[in-house]
mmCIF file of C-alpha atoms in Angstrom:
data_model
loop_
_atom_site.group_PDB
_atom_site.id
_atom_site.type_symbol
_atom_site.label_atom_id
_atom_site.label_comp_id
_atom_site.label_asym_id
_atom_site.label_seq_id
_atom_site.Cartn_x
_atom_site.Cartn_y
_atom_site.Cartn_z
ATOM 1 C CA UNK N 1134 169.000 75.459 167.404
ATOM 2 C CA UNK N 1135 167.869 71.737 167.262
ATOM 3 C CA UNK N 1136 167.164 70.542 170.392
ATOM 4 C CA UNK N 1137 168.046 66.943 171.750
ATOM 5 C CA UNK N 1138 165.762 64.629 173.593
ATOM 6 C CA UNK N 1139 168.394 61.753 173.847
ATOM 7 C CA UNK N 1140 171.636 61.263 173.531
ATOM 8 C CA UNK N 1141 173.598 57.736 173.049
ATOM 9 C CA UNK N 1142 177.407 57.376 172.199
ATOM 10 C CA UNK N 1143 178.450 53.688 171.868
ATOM 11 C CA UNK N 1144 182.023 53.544 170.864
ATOM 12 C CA UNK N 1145 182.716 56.279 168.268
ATOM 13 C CA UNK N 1146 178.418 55.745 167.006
ATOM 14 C CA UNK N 1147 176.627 59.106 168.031
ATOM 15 C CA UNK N 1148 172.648 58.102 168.266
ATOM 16 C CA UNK N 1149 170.772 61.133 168.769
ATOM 17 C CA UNK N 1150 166.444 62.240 168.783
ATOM 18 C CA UNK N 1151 165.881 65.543 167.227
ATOM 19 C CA UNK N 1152 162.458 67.585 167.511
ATOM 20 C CA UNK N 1153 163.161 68.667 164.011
ATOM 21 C CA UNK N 1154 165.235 67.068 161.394
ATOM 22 C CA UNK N 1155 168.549 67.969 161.244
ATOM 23 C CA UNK N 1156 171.099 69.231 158.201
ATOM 24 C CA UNK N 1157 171.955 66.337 156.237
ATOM 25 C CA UNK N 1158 168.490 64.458 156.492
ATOM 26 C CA UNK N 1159 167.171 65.082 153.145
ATOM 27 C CA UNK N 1160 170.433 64.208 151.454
ATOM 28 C CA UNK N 1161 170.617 61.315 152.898
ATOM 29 C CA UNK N 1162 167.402 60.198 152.424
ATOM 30 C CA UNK N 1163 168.245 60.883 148.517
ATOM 31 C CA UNK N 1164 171.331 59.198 148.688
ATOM 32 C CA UNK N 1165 170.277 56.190 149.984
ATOM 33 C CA UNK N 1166 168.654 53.495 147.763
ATOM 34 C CA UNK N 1167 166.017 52.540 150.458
ATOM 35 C CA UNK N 1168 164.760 55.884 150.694
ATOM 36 C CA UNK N 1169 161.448 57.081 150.177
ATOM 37 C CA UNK N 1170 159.394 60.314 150.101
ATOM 38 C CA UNK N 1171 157.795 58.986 153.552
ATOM 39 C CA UNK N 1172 161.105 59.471 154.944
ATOM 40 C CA UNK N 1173 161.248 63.223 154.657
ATOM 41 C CA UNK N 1174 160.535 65.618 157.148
ATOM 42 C CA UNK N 1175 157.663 67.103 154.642
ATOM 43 C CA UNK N 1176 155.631 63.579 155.365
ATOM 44 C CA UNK N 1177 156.153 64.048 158.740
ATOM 45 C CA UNK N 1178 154.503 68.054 158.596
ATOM 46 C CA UNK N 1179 151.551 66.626 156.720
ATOM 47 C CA UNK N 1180 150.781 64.039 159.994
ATOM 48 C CA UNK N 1181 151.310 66.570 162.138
ATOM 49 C CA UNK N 1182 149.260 69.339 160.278
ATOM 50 C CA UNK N 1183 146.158 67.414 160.108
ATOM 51 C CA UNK N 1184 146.403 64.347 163.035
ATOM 52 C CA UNK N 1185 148.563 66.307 165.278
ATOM 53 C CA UNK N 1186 150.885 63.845 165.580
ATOM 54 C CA UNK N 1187 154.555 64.226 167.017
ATOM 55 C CA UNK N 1188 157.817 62.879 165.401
ATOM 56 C CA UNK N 1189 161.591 62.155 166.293
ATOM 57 C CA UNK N 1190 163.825 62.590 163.851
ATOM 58 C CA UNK N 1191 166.391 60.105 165.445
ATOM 59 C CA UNK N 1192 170.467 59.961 163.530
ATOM 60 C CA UNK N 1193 173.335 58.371 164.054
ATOM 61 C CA UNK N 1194 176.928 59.367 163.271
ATOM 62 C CA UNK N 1195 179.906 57.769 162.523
ATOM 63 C CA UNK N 1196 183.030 59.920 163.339
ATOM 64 C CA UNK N 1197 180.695 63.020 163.126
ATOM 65 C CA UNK N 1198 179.470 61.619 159.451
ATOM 66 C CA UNK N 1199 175.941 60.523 159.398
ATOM 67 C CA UNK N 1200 175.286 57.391 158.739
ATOM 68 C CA UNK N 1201 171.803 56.682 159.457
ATOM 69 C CA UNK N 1202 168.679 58.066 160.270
ATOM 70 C CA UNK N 1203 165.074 56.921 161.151
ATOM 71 C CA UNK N 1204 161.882 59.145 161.632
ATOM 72 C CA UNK N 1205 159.242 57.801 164.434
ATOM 73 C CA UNK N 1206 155.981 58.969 164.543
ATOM 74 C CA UNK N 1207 153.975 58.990 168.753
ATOM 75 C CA UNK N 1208 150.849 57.776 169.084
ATOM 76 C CA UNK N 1209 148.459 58.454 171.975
ATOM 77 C CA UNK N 1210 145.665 56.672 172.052
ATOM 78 C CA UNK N 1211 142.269 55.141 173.856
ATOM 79 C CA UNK N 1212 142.157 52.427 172.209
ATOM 80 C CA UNK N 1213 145.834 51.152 171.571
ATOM 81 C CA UNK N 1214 147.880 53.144 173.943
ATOM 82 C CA UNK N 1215 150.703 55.062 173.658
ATOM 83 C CA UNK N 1216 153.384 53.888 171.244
ATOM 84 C CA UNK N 1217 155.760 54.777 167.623
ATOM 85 C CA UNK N 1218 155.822 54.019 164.644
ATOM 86 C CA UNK N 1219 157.898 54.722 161.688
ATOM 87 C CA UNK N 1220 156.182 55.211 159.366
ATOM 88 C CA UNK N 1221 152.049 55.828 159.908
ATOM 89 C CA UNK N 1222 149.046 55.400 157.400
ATOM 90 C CA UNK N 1223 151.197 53.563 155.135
ATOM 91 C CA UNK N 1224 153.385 50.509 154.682
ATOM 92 C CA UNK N 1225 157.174 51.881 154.641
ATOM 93 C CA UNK N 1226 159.339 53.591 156.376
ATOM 94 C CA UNK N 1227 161.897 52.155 159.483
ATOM 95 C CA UNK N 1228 165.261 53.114 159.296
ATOM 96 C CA UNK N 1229 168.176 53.925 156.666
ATOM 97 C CA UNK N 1230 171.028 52.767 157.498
ATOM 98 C CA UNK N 1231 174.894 53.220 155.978
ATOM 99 C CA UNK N 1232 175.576 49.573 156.986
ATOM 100 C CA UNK N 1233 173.110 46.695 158.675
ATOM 101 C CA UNK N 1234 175.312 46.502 161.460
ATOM 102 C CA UNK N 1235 174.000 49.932 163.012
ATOM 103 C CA UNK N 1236 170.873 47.759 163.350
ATOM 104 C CA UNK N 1237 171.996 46.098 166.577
ATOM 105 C CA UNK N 1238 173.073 49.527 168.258
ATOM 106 C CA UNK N 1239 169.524 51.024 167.168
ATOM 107 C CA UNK N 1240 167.640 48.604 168.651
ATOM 108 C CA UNK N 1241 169.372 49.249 172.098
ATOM 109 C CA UNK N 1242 168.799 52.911 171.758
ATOM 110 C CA UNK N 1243 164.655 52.279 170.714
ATOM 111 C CA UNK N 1244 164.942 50.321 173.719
ATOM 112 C CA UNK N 1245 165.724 53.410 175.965
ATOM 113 C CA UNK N 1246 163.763 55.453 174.018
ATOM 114 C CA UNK N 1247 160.596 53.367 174.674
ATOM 115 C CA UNK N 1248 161.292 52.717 178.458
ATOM 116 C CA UNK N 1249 161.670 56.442 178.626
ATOM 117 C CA UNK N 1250 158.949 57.431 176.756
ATOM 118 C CA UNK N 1251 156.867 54.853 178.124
ATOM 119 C CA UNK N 1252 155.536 53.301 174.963
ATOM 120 C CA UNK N 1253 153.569 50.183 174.863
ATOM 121 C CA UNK N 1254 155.649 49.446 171.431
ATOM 122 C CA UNK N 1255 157.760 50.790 168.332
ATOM 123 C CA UNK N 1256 156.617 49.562 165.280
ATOM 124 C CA UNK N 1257 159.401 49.515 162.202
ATOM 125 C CA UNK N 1258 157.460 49.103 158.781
ATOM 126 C CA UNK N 1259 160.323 48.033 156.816
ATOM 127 C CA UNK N 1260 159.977 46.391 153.077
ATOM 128 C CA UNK N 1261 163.079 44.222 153.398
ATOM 129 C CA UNK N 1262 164.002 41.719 156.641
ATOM 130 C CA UNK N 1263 167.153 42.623 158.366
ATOM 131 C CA UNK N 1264 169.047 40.459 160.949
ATOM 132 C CA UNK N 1265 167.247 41.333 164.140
ATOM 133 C CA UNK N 1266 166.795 39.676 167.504
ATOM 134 C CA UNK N 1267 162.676 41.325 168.147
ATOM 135 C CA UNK N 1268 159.920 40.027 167.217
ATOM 136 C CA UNK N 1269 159.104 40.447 163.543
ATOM 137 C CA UNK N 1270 155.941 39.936 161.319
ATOM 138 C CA UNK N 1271 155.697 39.131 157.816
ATOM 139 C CA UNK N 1272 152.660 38.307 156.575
ATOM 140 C CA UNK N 1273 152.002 41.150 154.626
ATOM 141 C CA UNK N 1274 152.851 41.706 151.058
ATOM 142 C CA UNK N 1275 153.539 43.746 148.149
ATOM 143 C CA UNK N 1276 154.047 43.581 144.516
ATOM 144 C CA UNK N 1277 156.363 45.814 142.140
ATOM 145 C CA UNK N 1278 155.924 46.055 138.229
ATOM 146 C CA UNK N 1279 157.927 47.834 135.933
ATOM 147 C CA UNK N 1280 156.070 50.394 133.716
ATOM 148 C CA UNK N 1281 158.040 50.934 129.958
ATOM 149 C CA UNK N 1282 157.144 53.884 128.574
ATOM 150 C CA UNK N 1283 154.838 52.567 125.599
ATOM 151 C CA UNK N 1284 151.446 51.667 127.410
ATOM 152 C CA UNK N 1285 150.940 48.919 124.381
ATOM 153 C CA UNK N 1286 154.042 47.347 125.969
ATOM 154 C CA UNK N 1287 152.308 47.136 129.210
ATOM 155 C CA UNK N 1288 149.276 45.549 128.069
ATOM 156 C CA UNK N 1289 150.643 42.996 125.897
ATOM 157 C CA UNK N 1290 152.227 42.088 129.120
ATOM 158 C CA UNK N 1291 148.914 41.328 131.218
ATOM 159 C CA UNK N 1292 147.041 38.231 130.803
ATOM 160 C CA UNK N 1293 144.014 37.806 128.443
ATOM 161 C CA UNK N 1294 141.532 38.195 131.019
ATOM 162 C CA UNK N 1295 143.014 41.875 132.937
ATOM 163 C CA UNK N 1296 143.351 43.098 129.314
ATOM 164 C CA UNK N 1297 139.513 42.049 128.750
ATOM 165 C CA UNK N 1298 138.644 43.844 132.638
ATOM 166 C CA UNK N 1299 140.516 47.389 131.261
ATOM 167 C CA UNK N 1300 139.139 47.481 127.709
ATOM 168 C CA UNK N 1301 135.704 46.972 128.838
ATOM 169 C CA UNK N 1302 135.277 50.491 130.816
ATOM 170 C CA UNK N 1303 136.273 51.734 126.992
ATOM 171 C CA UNK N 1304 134.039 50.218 125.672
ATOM 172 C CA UNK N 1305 131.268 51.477 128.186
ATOM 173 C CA UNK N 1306 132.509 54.651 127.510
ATOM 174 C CA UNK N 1307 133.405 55.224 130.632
ATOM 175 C CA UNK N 1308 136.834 57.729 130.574
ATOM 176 C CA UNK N 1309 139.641 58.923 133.294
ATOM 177 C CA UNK N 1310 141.161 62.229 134.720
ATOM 178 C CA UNK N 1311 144.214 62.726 136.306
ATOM 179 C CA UNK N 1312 145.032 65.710 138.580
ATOM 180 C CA UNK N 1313 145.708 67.434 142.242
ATOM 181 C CA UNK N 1314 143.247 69.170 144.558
ATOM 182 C CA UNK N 1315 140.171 69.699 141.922
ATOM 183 C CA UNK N 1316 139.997 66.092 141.921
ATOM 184 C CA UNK N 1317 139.701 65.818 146.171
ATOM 185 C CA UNK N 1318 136.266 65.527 145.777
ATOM 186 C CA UNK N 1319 135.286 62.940 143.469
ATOM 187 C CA UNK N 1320 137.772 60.457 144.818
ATOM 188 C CA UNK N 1321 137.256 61.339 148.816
ATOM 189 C CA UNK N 1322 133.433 60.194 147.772
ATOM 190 C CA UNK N 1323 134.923 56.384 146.313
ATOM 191 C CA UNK N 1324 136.963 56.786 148.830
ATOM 192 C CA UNK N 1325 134.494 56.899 151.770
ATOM 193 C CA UNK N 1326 131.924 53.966 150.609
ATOM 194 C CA UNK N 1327 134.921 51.347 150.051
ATOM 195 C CA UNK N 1328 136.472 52.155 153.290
ATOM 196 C CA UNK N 1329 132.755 52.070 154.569
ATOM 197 C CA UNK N 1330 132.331 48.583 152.896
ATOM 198 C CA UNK N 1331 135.570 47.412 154.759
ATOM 199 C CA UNK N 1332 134.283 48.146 157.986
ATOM 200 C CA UNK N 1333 137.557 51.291 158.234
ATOM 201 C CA UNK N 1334 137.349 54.784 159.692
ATOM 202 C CA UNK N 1335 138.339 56.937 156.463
ATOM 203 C CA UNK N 1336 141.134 59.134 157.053
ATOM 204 C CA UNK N 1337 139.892 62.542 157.195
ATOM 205 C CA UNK N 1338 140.004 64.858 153.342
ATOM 206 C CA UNK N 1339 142.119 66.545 154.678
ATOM 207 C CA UNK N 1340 144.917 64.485 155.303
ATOM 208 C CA UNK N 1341 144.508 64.425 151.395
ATOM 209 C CA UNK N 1342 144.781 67.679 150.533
ATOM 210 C CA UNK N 1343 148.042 68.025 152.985
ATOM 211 C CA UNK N 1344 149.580 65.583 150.868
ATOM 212 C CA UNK N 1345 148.697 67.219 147.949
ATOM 213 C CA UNK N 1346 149.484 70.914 148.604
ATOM 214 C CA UNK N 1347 152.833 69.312 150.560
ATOM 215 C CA UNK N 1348 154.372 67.490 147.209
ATOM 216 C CA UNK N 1349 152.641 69.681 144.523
ATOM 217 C CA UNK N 1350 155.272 67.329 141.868
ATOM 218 C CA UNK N 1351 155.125 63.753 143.339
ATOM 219 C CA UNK N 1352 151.335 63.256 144.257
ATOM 220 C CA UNK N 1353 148.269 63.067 142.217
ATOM 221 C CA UNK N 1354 145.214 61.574 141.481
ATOM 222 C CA UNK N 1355 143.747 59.814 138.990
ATOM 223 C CA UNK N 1356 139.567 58.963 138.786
ATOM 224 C CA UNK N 1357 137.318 57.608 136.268
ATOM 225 C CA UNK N 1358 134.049 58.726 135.679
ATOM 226 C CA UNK N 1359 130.589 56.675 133.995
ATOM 227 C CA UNK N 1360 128.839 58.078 130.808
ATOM 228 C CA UNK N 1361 126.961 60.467 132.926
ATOM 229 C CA UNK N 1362 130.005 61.933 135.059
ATOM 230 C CA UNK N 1363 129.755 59.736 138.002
ATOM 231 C CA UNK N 1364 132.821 59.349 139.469
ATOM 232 C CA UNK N 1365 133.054 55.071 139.904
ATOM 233 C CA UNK N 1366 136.994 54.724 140.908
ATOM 234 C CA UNK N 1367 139.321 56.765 142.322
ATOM 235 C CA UNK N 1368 143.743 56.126 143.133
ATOM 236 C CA UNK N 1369 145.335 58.590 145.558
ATOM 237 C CA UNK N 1370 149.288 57.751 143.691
ATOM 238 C CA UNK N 1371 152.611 59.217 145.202
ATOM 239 C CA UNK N 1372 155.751 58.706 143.465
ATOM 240 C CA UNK N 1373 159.660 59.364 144.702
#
């Protein structure tokens, strides 16, 4: 049985915190053209395999139908305090939502939920705005690029000089693997110095690994090696 941490009914909207994610969740997630693979309860497993960190798996209903859901990660900490987020270590997640009008009914309920759990903040990493009345940052950005299925394609589309900056590891003879958990080591060393040279905590291999053995079909990685087998780059790539 699922238990319930809160329960809100506004009207005939049912907003609800599970300690688990409920039937329905993963459908919905698939259904819905904002979703993402950081929005399924197997993302959530790898944060709390290997940081230990706890998650509400919060829905809301319409006449018994769901109609939105949001996952929110708790964070204790030192440093920053205790607070949420949705979704951690990487740039999306917030909720999905049947309609942008359950926004305004959401935010009440995060506002219970945070005077109740006493968090310092929620955090809602969303890639799209949404008519809100809390504070909102958006000085971060992203890019998207289609990818056609003939790689020739794809470089005829890059400027002179990036076409010049990927032939010339060919020419150096340098070449590139792509693979799952026998690559770990080769890219958790590139890994280490850049987020070294940043000035970052790494995030532990493990975390890694999790994500690896946890979607066996939708993450890899992909590392390039020098003339004498040193690994020189690394990309840790998830697709959904």
């Amino acid at each position: 049985m699922v238990k319930q941490d809160q329960n809100l009914v506004m009207n005939a909207l049912k907003i609800t915190s599970h300690t688990a994610a409920p039937a329905g969740w993963e459908a919905f997630v698939a259904g819905h053209p904002g979703g993402k693979l950081y929005h399924l309860p197997e993302w959530d497993a790898v944060v709390a395999r290997t940081l230990g960190r706890r998650t509400h798996y919060i829905t809301l209903e319409e006449a018994g139908t769901l109609a939105g859901i949001l996952p929110l990660t708790e964070f204790n900490s030192r440093i920053f305090g205790r607070f949420a987020v949705s979704q951690p270590f990487i740039n999306y997640g917030g909720p999905l939502l049947a309609s942008d009008e359950l926004i305004t009914p959401l935010e009440r309920y995060l506002a219970g939920l945070r005077s109740e759990q006493r968090y310092q903040h929620i955090e809602l990493r969303m890639d799209r705005p949404i008519e809100s009345q809390l504070p909102c940052k958006q000085h971060k950005v992203t890019f998207f690029m289609d990818l056609p299925e003939d790689p020739e394609i794809l470089m005829a589309s890059l400027k002179a000089k990036v076409r010049s900056q990927v032939r010339r590891p060919m020419k150096e003879n340098m070449s590139g693997r792509s693979g799952g958990t026998e690559l770990l080591e080769d890219f958790y060393k590139v890994f280490t110095i850049n987020m070294r040279e940043l000035g970052t905590p790494p995030l532990p291999k493990s975390f890694f690994r999790a994500i690896l053995e946890q979607f066996p079909q939708n993450a890899f990685i992909v590392t390039v090696y020098a003339e004498d087998g040193t690994a020189c780059a690394g990309a840790f790539l998830i697709h959904y």
